[in-house]
Tab-separated table of C-alpha atoms in Angstrom:
chain	number	residue	atom	x	y	z
Z	1	ASP	CA	34.207	-9.203	-59.783
Z	2	ALA	CA	33.163	-11.375	-56.910
Z	3	GLY	CA	36.503	-13.325	-55.458
Z	4	VAL	CA	36.713	-16.390	-53.233
Z	5	ILE	CA	34.160	-16.313	-50.549
Z	6	GLN	CA	34.670	-17.923	-47.451
Z	7	SER	CA	32.206	-18.275	-44.440
Z	8	PRO	CA	31.755	-18.030	-41.684
Z	9	ARG	CA	33.728	-15.579	-41.771
Z	10	HIS	CA	34.364	-15.882	-37.746
Z	11	GLU	CA	33.896	-18.603	-35.630
Z	12	VAL	CA	33.758	-19.936	-31.680
Z	13	THR	CA	32.862	-23.104	-30.909
Z	14	GLU	CA	33.090	-25.711	-27.637
Z	15	MET	CA	34.728	-28.690	-27.795
Z	16	GLY	CA	33.082	-31.233	-28.938
Z	17	GLN	CA	30.561	-29.587	-31.986
Z	18	GLU	CA	30.658	-29.750	-35.530
Z	19	VAL	CA	32.054	-27.304	-37.932
Z	20	THR	CA	31.559	-26.501	-41.030
Z	21	LEU	CA	33.156	-24.133	-43.275
Z	22	ARG	CA	32.037	-23.511	-46.374
Z	23	CYS	CA	33.811	-22.409	-49.424
Z	24	LYS	CA	32.637	-19.877	-53.147
Z	25	PRO	CA	34.752	-20.425	-56.002
Z	26	ILE	CA	35.253	-17.681	-58.736
Z	27	SER	CA	33.982	-19.251	-61.103
Z	28	GLY	CA	35.555	-20.578	-64.238
Z	29	HIS	CA	38.036	-22.080	-61.638
Z	30	ASN	CA	38.226	-25.413	-61.699
Z	31	SER	CA	40.528	-26.720	-59.074
Z	32	LEU	CA	39.754	-25.748	-55.351
Z	33	PHE	CA	42.634	-25.928	-52.102
Z	34	TRP	CA	41.797	-25.621	-48.163
Z	35	TYR	CA	44.508	-24.357	-46.643
Z	36	ARG	CA	45.105	-24.147	-42.228
Z	37	GLN	CA	47.420	-21.630	-41.280
Z	38	THR	CA	48.809	-22.042	-36.954
Z	39	MET	CA	50.937	-20.203	-35.819
Z	40	MET	CA	53.405	-23.462	-35.516
Z	41	ARG	CA	52.780	-24.850	-38.506
Z	42	GLY	CA	52.350	-22.012	-41.120
Z	43	LEU	CA	50.250	-22.504	-44.673
Z	44	GLU	CA	48.928	-26.199	-44.791
Z	45	LEU	CA	47.556	-27.849	-47.783
Z	46	LEU	CA	44.734	-30.408	-46.471
Z	47	ILE	CA	43.217	-30.956	-49.150
Z	48	TYR	CA	42.951	-29.903	-53.286
Z	49	PHE	CA	39.681	-30.973	-55.720
Z	50	ASN	CA	39.931	-30.804	-59.774
Z	51	ASN	CA	36.809	-30.210	-61.304
Z	52	ASN	CA	34.919	-31.225	-58.473
Z	53	VAL	CA	37.429	-34.712	-57.487
Z	54	PRO	CA	39.134	-34.740	-54.562
Z	55	ILE	CA	42.971	-35.247	-55.963
Z	56	ASP	CA	44.915	-35.300	-53.276
Z	57	ASP	CA	43.717	-35.504	-49.472
Z	58	SER	CA	47.023	-36.117	-47.679
Z	59	GLY	CA	47.067	-32.965	-45.949
Z	60	MET	CA	43.935	-34.348	-44.181
Z	61	PRO	CA	45.394	-34.949	-40.147
Z	62	GLU	CA	42.504	-37.110	-38.895
Z	63	ASP	CA	39.149	-38.841	-40.007
Z	64	ARG	CA	37.046	-36.013	-37.625
Z	65	PHE	CA	38.195	-33.919	-40.918
Z	66	SER	CA	36.198	-34.608	-44.963
Z	67	ALA	CA	35.634	-31.843	-46.955
Z	68	LYS	CA	33.505	-32.211	-50.186
Z	69	MET	CA	32.746	-30.678	-53.368
Z	70	PRO	CA	29.104	-30.654	-54.385
Z	71	ASN	CA	29.794	-28.758	-57.685
Z	72	ALA	CA	31.695	-26.462	-59.449
Z	73	SER	CA	30.758	-23.286	-57.323
Z	74	PHE	CA	30.337	-24.637	-53.718
Z	75	SER	CA	32.940	-26.595	-51.142
Z	76	THR	CA	32.500	-27.658	-47.555
Z	77	LEU	CA	35.316	-27.933	-44.932
Z	78	LYS	CA	33.736	-30.097	-41.872
Z	79	ILE	CA	34.803	-31.250	-38.652
Z	80	GLN	CA	33.041	-33.202	-36.871
Z	81	PRO	CA	34.039	-33.673	-33.150
Z	82	SER	CA	36.013	-30.475	-33.522
Z	83	GLU	CA	39.032	-29.905	-30.717
Z	84	PRO	CA	40.686	-26.836	-29.250
Z	85	ARG	CA	43.705	-27.580	-31.703
Z	86	ASP	CA	41.775	-27.817	-34.693
Z	87	SER	CA	41.449	-23.968	-33.790
Z	88	ALA	CA	42.991	-22.060	-36.992
Z	89	VAL	CA	42.177	-20.096	-39.511
Z	90	TYR	CA	41.160	-21.923	-43.141
Z	91	PHE	CA	41.753	-21.362	-46.378
Z	92	CYS	CA	40.034	-21.562	-49.120
Z	93	ALA	CA	41.699	-20.489	-52.790
Z	94	SER	CA	40.696	-22.293	-56.483
Z	95	SER	CA	42.620	-21.659	-59.463
Z	96	LEU	CA	42.572	-22.292	-63.283
Z	97	VAL	CA	44.890	-24.266	-63.686
Z	98	PRO	CA	47.863	-24.173	-64.672
Z	99	GLY	CA	47.358	-20.628	-62.838
Z	100	THR	CA	47.328	-18.323	-59.944
Z	101	ALA	CA	45.522	-19.351	-56.980
Z	102	TYR	CA	43.398	-16.795	-54.852
Z	103	PHE	CA	42.587	-17.238	-51.850
Z	104	GLY	CA	39.651	-16.269	-49.542
Z	105	GLU	CA	39.734	-14.261	-46.981
Z	106	GLY	CA	39.629	-17.041	-44.623
Z	107	SER	CA	37.500	-18.544	-41.650
Z	108	TRP	CA	38.702	-18.086	-37.507
Z	109	LEU	CA	38.331	-20.632	-36.049
Z	110	THR	CA	38.827	-21.010	-31.921
Z	111	VAL	CA	37.508	-23.973	-30.422
Z	112	VAL	CA	37.334	-23.319	-26.352
G	1	ALA	CA	59.277	-33.238	-53.803
G	2	GLN	CA	59.425	-29.897	-53.195
G	3	LYS	CA	60.081	-27.753	-50.946
G	4	ILE	CA	60.741	-24.072	-50.097
G	5	THR	CA	62.500	-22.471	-47.733
G	6	GLN	CA	62.073	-18.256	-46.100
G	7	THR	CA	65.354	-17.609	-44.420
G	8	GLN	CA	64.581	-14.178	-42.988
G	9	PRO	CA	61.172	-15.003	-41.025
G	10	GLY	CA	61.387	-10.518	-40.332
G	11	MET	CA	63.069	-7.958	-41.346
G	12	PHE	CA	63.002	-4.391	-41.284
G	13	VAL	CA	62.896	-1.283	-44.112
G	14	GLN	CA	62.940	2.648	-44.152
G	15	GLU	CA	59.899	4.250	-45.620
G	16	LYS	CA	60.911	5.201	-49.856
G	17	GLU	CA	64.087	2.420	-49.860
G	18	ALA	CA	64.209	-1.002	-51.832
G	19	VAL	CA	63.363	-4.369	-49.658
G	20	THR	CA	64.588	-7.987	-50.852
G	21	LEU	CA	62.874	-11.192	-49.894
G	22	ASP	CA	64.901	-13.997	-50.954
G	23	CYS	CA	63.283	-17.136	-50.919
G	24	THR	CA	64.864	-20.025	-52.770
G	25	TYR	CA	63.357	-23.952	-53.757
G	26	ASP	CA	63.670	-27.652	-54.188
G	27	THR	CA	62.893	-28.772	-57.227
G	28	SER	CA	62.598	-32.152	-60.116
G	29	ASP	CA	60.183	-30.333	-61.773
G	30	GLN	CA	61.512	-28.677	-65.049
G	31	SER	CA	57.707	-26.879	-65.564
G	32	TYR	CA	57.065	-25.213	-62.214
G	33	GLY	CA	55.556	-21.396	-61.165
G	34	LEU	CA	56.923	-19.942	-58.689
G	35	PHE	CA	54.354	-17.022	-56.370
G	36	TRP	CA	54.520	-14.275	-53.992
G	37	TYR	CA	51.041	-12.938	-51.569
G	38	LYS	CA	50.924	-10.902	-49.228
G	39	GLN	CA	49.451	-11.364	-45.997
G	40	PRO	CA	48.661	-8.237	-44.059
G	41	SER	CA	47.294	-7.594	-40.524
G	42	SER	CA	43.240	-8.864	-41.134
G	43	GLY	CA	44.540	-11.918	-42.205
G	44	GLU	CA	43.374	-12.066	-46.467
G	45	MET	CA	46.291	-14.096	-48.730
G	46	ILE	CA	46.737	-10.780	-51.535
G	47	PHE	CA	48.575	-12.360	-54.590
G	48	LEU	CA	51.025	-9.931	-55.918
G	49	ILE	CA	53.322	-11.453	-58.598
G	50	TYR	CA	54.111	-14.730	-60.596
G	51	GLN	CA	56.643	-16.505	-62.646
G	52	GLY	CA	56.516	-19.154	-64.515
G	53	SER	CA	59.918	-21.292	-64.785
G	54	TYR	CA	60.845	-20.304	-68.616
G	55	ASP	CA	59.986	-16.619	-68.313
G	56	GLU	CA	62.785	-15.267	-69.336
G	57	GLN	CA	62.340	-11.348	-68.376
G	58	ASN	CA	61.892	-11.449	-64.446
G	59	ALA	CA	59.020	-10.245	-63.571
G	60	THR	CA	57.604	-6.512	-62.742
G	61	GLU	CA	53.922	-5.461	-61.119
G	62	GLY	CA	54.556	-1.963	-60.136
G	63	ARG	CA	56.488	-1.875	-57.175
G	64	TYR	CA	57.357	-5.389	-57.072
G	65	SER	CA	59.629	-7.471	-58.876
G	66	LEU	CA	60.876	-10.715	-58.695
G	67	ASN	CA	64.957	-11.591	-58.945
G	68	PHE	CA	64.805	-15.105	-60.574
G	69	GLN	CA	67.765	-17.054	-60.588
G	70	LYS	CA	66.562	-20.963	-62.236
G	71	ALA	CA	70.241	-21.710	-61.524
G	72	ARG	CA	70.173	-21.127	-57.674
G	73	LYS	CA	67.277	-21.625	-58.069
G	74	SER	CA	66.258	-18.783	-55.955
G	75	ALA	CA	63.289	-16.213	-56.336
G	76	ASN	CA	63.299	-13.226	-54.766
G	77	LEU	CA	60.329	-10.550	-53.754
G	78	VAL	CA	61.839	-6.937	-54.687
G	79	ILE	CA	59.499	-4.041	-53.089
G	80	SER	CA	61.147	-0.839	-53.887
G	81	ALA	CA	59.825	2.659	-52.095
G	82	SER	CA	58.441	0.677	-49.498
G	83	GLN	CA	55.422	2.040	-48.129
G	84	LEU	CA	54.105	1.811	-44.262
G	85	GLY	CA	51.555	-0.017	-46.071
G	86	ASP	CA	53.962	-2.381	-47.087
G	87	SER	CA	54.246	-3.617	-43.501
G	88	ALA	CA	52.837	-7.513	-43.191
G	89	MET	CA	53.647	-11.245	-43.901
G	90	TYR	CA	55.522	-12.933	-47.687
G	91	PHE	CA	55.537	-16.072	-48.656
G	92	CYS	CA	57.111	-17.889	-51.701
G	93	ALA	CA	54.724	-20.441	-53.337
G	94	MET	CA	55.702	-23.137	-56.363
G	95	SER	CA	53.631	-25.007	-57.818
G	96	PRO	CA	54.967	-27.546	-60.466
G	97	THR	CA	51.635	-27.937	-61.815
G	98	GLY	CA	48.701	-25.132	-60.681
G	99	ASN	CA	47.736	-28.851	-58.617
G	100	GLN	CA	49.879	-27.724	-55.535
G	101	PHE	CA	50.990	-24.386	-53.618
G	102	TYR	CA	54.127	-25.468	-51.356
G	103	PHE	CA	54.525	-22.564	-49.625
G	104	GLY	CA	57.173	-21.213	-47.575
G	105	THR	CA	57.310	-20.138	-43.889
G	106	GLY	CA	56.724	-16.591	-44.778
G	107	THR	CA	58.692	-13.453	-43.556
G	108	SER	CA	57.969	-10.846	-41.459
G	109	LEU	CA	57.950	-7.534	-42.896
G	110	THR	CA	57.793	-4.024	-40.668
G	111	VAL	CA	58.211	-0.556	-42.752
G	112	ILE	CA	59.710	2.073	-40.389
G	113	PRO	CA	58.251	5.684	-41.782
């Protein structure tokens, strides 16, 4: 079975550019999570969706970040405009509530 | 409030020995799940083991076992017969409902040949 699929795997972009990270959850899972991992702050929950509906976006750092889940098989995390402090690994995870969250391989973002 | 504490930023273990990674949690929920994840240097997050708060027996998955002490609110991970490939970051997590997962800051484990 395919796991959580994230793209791109690596992205280097210039400050001010728009970045879109994509996630395909495991088929049948009804919850989707976006996490950001940095050395300074560890794993931070940015937002999670349940049945495609955003439930808690209190972890989204600021208005430059937005996330959508137009259907059960796809989600995006967008940063516009990007800044160097956004450089991090962004993980998408999905779960069948209640249950274990399974993570994608992460999107490594570098903003220069 | 939910809080996960991993007090060991780094641990070393001799190959073939057992090691215990500590995790304590704080929650007011009666029902919750406890999880351990492994993150090797390649970066992916790998699910290792799960323990439900109402499970009476400690969870085991191969060389991994979870030492669950509910009264102490601890969920330590025990890795038996350590292998070089076990060198990684290990994260403890708790989920009260399955809708949110709260992670500790992680423990870096190094297995010494």
